[in-house]
PDB file of C-alpha atoms in Angstrom:
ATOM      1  CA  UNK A   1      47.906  78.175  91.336  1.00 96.00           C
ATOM      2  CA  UNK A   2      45.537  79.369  93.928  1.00 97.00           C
ATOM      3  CA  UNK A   3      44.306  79.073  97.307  1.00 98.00           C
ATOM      4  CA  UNK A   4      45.966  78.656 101.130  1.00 99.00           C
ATOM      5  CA  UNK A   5      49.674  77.727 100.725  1.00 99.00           C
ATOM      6  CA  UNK A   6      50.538  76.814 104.097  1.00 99.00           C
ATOM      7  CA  UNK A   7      54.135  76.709 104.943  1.00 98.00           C
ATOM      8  CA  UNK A   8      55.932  74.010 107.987  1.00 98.00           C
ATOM      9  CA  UNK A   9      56.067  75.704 110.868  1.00 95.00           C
ATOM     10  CA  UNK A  10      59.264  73.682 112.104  1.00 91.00           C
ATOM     11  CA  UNK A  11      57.379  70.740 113.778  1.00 95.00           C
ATOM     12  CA  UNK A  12      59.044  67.557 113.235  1.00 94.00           C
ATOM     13  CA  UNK A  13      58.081  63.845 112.712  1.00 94.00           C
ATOM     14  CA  UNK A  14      54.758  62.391 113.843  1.00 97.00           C
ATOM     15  CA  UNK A  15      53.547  66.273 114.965  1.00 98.00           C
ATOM     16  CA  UNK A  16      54.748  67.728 111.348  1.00 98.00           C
ATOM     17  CA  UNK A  17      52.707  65.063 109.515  1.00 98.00           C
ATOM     18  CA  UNK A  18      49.711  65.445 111.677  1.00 99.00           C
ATOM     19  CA  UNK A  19      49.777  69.077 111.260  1.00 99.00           C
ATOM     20  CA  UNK A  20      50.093  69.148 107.243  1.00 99.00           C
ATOM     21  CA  UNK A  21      47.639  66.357 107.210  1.00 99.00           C
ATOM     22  CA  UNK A  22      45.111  68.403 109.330  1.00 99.00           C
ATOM     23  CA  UNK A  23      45.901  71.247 106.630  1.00 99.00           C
ATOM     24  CA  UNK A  24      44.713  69.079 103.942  1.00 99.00           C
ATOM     25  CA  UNK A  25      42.168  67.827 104.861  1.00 99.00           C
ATOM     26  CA  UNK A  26      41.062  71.567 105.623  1.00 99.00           C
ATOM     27  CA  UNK A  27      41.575  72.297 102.125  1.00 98.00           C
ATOM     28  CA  UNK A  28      44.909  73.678 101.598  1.00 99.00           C
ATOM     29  CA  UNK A  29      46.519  73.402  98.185  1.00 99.00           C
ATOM     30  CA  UNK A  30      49.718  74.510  98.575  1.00 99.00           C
ATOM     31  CA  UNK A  31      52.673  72.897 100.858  1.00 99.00           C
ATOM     32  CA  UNK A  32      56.002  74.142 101.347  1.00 99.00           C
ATOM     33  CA  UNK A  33      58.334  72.314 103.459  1.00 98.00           C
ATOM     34  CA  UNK A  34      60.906  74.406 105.235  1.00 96.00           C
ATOM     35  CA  UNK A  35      63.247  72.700 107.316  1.00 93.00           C
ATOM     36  CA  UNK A  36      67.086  73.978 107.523  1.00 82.00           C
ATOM     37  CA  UNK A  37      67.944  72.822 110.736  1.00 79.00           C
ATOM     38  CA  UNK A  38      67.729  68.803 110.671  1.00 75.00           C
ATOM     39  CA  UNK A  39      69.953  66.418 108.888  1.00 89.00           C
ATOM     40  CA  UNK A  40      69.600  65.420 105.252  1.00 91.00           C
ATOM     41  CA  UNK A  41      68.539  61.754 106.069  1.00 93.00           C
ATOM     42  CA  UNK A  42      65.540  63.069 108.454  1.00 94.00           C
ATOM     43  CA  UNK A  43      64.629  65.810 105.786  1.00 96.00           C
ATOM     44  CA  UNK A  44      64.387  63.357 103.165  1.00 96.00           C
ATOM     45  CA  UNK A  45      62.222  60.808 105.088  1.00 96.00           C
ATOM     46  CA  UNK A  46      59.987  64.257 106.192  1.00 97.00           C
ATOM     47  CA  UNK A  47      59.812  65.001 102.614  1.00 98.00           C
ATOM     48  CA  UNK A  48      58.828  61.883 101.096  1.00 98.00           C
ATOM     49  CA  UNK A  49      56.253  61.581 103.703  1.00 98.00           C
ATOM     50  CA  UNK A  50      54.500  64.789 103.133  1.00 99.00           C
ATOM     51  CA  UNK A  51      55.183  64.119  99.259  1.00 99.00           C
ATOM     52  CA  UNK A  52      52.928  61.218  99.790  1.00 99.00           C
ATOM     53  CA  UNK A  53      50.325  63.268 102.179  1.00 99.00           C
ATOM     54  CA  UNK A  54      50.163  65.625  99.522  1.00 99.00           C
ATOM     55  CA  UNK A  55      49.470  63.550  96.739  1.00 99.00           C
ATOM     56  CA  UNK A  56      46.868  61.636  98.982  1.00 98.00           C
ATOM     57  CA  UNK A  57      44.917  65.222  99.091  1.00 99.00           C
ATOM     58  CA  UNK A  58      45.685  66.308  95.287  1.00 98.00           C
ATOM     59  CA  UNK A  59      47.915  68.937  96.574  1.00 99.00           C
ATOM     60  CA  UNK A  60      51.254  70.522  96.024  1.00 99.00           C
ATOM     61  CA  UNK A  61      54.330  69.969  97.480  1.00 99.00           C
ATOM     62  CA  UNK A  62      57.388  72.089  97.362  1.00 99.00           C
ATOM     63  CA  UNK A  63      60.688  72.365  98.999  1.00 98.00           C
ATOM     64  CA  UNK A  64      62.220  75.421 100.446  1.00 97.00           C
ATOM     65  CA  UNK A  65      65.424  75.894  98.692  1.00 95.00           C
ATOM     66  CA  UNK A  66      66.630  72.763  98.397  1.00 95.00           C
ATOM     67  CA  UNK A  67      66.748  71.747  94.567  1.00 96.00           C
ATOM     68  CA  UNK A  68      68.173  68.425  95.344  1.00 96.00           C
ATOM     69  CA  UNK A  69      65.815  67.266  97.896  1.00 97.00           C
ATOM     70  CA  UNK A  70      62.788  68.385  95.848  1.00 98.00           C
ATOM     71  CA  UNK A  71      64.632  66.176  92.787  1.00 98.00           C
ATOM     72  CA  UNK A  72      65.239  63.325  95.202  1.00 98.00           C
ATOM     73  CA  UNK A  73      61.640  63.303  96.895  1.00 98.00           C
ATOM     74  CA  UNK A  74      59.902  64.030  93.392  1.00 98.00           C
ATOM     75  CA  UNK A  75      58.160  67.169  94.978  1.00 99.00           C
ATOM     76  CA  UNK A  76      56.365  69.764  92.621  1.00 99.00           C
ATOM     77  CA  UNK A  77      58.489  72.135  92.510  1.00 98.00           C
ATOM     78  CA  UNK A  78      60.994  74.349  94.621  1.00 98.00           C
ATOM     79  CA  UNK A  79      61.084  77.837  96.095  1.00 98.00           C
ATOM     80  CA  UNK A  80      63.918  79.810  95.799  1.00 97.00           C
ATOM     81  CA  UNK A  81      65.321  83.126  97.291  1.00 89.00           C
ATOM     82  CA  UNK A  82      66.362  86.305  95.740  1.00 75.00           C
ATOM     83  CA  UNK A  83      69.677  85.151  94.465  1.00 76.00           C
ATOM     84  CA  UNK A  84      69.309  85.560  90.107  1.00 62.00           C
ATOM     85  CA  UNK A  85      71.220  82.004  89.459  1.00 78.00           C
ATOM     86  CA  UNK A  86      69.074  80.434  91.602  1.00 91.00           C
ATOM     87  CA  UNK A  87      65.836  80.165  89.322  1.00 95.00           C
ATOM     88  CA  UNK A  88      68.428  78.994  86.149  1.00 94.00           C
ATOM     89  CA  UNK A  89      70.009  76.565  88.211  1.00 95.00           C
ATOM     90  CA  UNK A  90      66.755  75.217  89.817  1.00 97.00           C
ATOM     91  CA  UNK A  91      65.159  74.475  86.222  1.00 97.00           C
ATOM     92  CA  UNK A  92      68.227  72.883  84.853  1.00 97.00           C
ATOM     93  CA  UNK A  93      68.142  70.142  87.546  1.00 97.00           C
ATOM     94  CA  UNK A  94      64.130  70.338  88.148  1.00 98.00           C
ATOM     95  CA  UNK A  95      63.448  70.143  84.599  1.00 98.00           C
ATOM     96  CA  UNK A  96      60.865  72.528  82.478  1.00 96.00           C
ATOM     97  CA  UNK A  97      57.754  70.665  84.288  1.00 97.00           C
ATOM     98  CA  UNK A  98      58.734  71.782  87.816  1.00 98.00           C
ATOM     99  CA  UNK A  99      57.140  74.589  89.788  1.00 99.00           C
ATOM    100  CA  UNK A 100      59.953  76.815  90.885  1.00 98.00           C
ATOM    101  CA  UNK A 101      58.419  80.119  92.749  1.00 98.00           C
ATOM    102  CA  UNK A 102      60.787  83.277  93.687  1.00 98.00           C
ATOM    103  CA  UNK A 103      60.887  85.439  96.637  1.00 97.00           C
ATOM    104  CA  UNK A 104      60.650  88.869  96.081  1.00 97.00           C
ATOM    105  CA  UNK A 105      60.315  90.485  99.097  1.00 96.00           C
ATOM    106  CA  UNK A 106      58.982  94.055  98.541  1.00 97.00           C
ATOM    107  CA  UNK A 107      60.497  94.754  95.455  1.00 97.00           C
ATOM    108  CA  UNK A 108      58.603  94.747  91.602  1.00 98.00           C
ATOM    109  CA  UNK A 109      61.879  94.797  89.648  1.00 97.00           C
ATOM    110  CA  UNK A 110      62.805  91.692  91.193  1.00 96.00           C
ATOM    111  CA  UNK A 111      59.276  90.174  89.974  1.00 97.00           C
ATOM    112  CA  UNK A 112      59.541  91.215  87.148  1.00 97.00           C
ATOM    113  CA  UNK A 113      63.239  90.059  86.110  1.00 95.00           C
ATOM    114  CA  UNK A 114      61.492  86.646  88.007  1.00 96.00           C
ATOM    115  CA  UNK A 115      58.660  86.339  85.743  1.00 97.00           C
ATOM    116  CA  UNK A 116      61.601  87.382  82.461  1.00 96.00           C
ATOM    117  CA  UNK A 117      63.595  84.331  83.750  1.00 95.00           C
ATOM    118  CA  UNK A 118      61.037  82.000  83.484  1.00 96.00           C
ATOM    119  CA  UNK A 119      59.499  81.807  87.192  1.00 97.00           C
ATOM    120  CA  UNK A 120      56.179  79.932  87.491  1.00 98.00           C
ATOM    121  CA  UNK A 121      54.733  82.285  90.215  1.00 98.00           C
ATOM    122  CA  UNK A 122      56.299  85.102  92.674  1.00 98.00           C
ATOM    123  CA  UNK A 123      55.712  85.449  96.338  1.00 98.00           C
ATOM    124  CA  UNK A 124      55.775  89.323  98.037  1.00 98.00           C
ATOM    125  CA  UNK A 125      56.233  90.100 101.623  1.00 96.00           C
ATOM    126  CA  UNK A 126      55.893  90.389 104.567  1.00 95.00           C
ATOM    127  CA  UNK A 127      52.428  92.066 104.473  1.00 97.00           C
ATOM    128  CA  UNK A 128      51.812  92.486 108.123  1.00 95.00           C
ATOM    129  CA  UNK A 129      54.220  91.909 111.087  1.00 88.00           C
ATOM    130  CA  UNK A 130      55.462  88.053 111.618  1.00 80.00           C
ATOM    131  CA  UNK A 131      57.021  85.996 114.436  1.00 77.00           C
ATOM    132  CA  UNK A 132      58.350  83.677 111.704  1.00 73.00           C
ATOM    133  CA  UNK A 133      60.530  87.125 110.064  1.00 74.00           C
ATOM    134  CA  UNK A 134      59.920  90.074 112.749  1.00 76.00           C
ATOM    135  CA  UNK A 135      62.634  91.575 110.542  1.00 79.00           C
ATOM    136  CA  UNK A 136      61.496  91.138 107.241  1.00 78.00           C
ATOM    137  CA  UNK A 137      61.028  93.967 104.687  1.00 82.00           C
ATOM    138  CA  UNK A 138      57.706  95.131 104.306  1.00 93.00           C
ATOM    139  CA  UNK A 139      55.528  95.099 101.436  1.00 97.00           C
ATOM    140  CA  UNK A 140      52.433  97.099 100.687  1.00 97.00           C
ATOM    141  CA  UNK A 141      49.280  96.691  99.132  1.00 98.00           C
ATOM    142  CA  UNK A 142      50.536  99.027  96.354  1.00 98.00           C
ATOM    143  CA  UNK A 143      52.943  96.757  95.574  1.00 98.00           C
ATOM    144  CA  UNK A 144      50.261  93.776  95.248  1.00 98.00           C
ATOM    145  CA  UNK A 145      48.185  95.794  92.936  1.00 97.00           C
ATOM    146  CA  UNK A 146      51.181  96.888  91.255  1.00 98.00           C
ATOM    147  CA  UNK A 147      52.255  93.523  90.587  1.00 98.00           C
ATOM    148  CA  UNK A 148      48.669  92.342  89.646  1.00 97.00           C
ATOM    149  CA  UNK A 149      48.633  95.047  86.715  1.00 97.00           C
ATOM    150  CA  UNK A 150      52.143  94.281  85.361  1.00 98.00           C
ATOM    151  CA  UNK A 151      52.311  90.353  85.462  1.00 98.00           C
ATOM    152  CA  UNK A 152      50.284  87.321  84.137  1.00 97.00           C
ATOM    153  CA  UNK A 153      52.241  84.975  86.760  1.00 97.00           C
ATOM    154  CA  UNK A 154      50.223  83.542  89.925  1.00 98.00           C
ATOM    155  CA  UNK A 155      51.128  85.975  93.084  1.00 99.00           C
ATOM    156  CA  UNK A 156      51.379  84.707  96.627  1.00 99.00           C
ATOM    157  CA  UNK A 157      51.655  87.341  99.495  1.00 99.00           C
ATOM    158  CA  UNK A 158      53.100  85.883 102.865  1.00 97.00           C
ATOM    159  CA  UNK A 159      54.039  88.015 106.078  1.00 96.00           C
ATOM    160  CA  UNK A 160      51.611  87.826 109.272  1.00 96.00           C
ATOM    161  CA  UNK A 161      48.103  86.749 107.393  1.00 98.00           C
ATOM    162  CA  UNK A 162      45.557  86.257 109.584  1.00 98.00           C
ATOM    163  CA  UNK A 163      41.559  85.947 108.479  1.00 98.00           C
ATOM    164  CA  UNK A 164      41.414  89.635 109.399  1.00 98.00           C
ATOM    165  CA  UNK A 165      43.393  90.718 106.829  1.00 98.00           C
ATOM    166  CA  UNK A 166      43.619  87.869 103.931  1.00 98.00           C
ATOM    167  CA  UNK A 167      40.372  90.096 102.285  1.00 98.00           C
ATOM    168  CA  UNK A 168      42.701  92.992 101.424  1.00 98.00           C
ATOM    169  CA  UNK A 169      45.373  90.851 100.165  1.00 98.00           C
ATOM    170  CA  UNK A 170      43.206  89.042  97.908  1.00 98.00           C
ATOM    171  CA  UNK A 171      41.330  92.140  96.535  1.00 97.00           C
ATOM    172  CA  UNK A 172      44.876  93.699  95.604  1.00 97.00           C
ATOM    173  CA  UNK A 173      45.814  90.905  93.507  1.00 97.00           C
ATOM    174  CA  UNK A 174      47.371  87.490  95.925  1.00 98.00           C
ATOM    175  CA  UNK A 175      46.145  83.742  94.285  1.00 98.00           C
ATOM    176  CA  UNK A 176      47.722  82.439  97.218  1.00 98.00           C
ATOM    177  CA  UNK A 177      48.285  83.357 101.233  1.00 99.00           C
ATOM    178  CA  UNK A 178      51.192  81.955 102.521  1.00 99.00           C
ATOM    179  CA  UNK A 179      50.432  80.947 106.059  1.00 98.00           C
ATOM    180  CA  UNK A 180      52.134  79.455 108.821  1.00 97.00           C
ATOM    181  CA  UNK A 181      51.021  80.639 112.615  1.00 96.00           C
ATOM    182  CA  UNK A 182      47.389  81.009 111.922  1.00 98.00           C
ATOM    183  CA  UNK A 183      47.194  77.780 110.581  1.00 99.00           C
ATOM    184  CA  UNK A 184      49.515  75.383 112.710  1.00 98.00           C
ATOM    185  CA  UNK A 185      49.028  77.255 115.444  1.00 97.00           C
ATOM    186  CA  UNK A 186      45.291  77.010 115.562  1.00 98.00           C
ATOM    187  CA  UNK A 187      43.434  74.526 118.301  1.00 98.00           C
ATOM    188  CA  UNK A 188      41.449  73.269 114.772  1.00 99.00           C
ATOM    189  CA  UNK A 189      43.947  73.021 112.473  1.00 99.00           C
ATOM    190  CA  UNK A 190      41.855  71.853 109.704  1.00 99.00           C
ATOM    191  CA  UNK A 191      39.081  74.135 110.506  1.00 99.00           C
ATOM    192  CA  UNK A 192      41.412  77.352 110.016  1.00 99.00           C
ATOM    193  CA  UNK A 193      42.491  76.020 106.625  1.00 99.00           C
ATOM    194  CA  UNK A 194      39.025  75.252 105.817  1.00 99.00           C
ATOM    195  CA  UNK A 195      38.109  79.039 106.677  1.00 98.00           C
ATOM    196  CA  UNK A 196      41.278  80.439 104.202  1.00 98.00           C
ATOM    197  CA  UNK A 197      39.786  78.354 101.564  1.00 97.00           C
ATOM    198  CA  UNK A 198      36.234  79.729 102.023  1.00 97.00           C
ATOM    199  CA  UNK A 199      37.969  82.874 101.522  1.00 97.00           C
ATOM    200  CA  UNK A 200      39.809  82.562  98.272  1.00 96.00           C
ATOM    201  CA  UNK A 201      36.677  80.674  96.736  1.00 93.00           C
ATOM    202  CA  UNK A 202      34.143  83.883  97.536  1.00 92.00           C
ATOM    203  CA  UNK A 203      37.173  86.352  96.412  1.00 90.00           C
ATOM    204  CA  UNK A 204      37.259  84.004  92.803  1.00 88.00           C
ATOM    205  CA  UNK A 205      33.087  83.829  92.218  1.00 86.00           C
ATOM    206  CA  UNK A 206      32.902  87.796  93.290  1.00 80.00           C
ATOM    207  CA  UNK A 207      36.047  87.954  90.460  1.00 81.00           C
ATOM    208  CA  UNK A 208      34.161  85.985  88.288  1.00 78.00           C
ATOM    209  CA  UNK A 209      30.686  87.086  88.238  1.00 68.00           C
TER     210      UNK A 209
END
């Protein structure tokens, strides 16, 4: 797993799908769909529709927390908090072939017992400060590269990303950067994603070379 993960940014209906599909067609590989506020119904029909965007652009989709939507819509996968029964629980419903990613905040042991548990990749954050968590724990750089030396697993690093800063994330360790404002919030939606891609693709040929 690599590349811009983008994350809903709590649009709804026609704006939500126009959004994500702007995304896509920008290049994004990742979407997570993170809705706790509407009713199951309306999250279902969101979720099946963005299932279907994502599948239409060869990306992935996965739910926020919610093991039995992502069963019910057929997502990818399902991201999970910091709670230790939630990965177990996730795969016994999801099955061995779905993605399940952990939130780990700023905290390696936590990755670690993650990647132990069977966890297909680990997000860390928040990097930099973020009106979607102005509260959230911060995580370092030190951390990323800490993590990078210690596990195999895909990292994504989340937390205020902008195009500024995305460089230093990726040269510490981050596959993925977990975006939300600088994405949906742009006037060119699909041009911003576009631009994160750009950036992981020269960070993997400079890797690779």
């Amino acid at each position: 797993m690599q590349g811009l993960y983008v994350i809903t940014d709590g649009s709804t209906g026609d704006a939500l799908l126009s959004k994500v599909e702007q995304a896509l067609r920008g290049g994004a590989a990742i979407v997570q769909y993170r809705d706790k506020t509407t009713d199951q119904v309306w999250r279902e029909q969101e979720a099946t529709a963005l299932r279907s965007l994502c599948r239409d652009h060869h990306a992935l989709f996965i739910i926020n927390d919610d093991v039995a939507l992502a069963k019910s819509v057929q997502a990818d996968g399902v991201h999970v908090g910091r709670d230790d029964s939630a990965l177990s629980a996730a795969r016994e419903v999801l099955g061995n072939t779905a993605i399940i990613g952990v939130s780990c905040y700023n905290q390696l042991q936590l990755a670690l017992n993650a990647a132990e548990q069977g966890a297909d990749y680990i997000a860390f954050g928040s990097f930099f400060p973020s009106p979607t968590k102005p509260n959230a724990p911060r995580a370092t750089l030190e951390l990323l590269h800490q993590a990078r030396q210690q596990l195999t697993l895909p990292i994504c690093a989340i937390g205020g990303i902008t195009l500024d800063n995305a460089p230093d994330l990726l040269a510490n360790g981050a596959d993925m950067l977990a975006v939300i404002t600088d994405v949906f919030s742009s006037p060119a939606i699909a041009e911003q994603a576009s631009r994160y891609q750009a950036l992981v693709r020269k960070h993997s040929l400079v890797q690779s070379a």
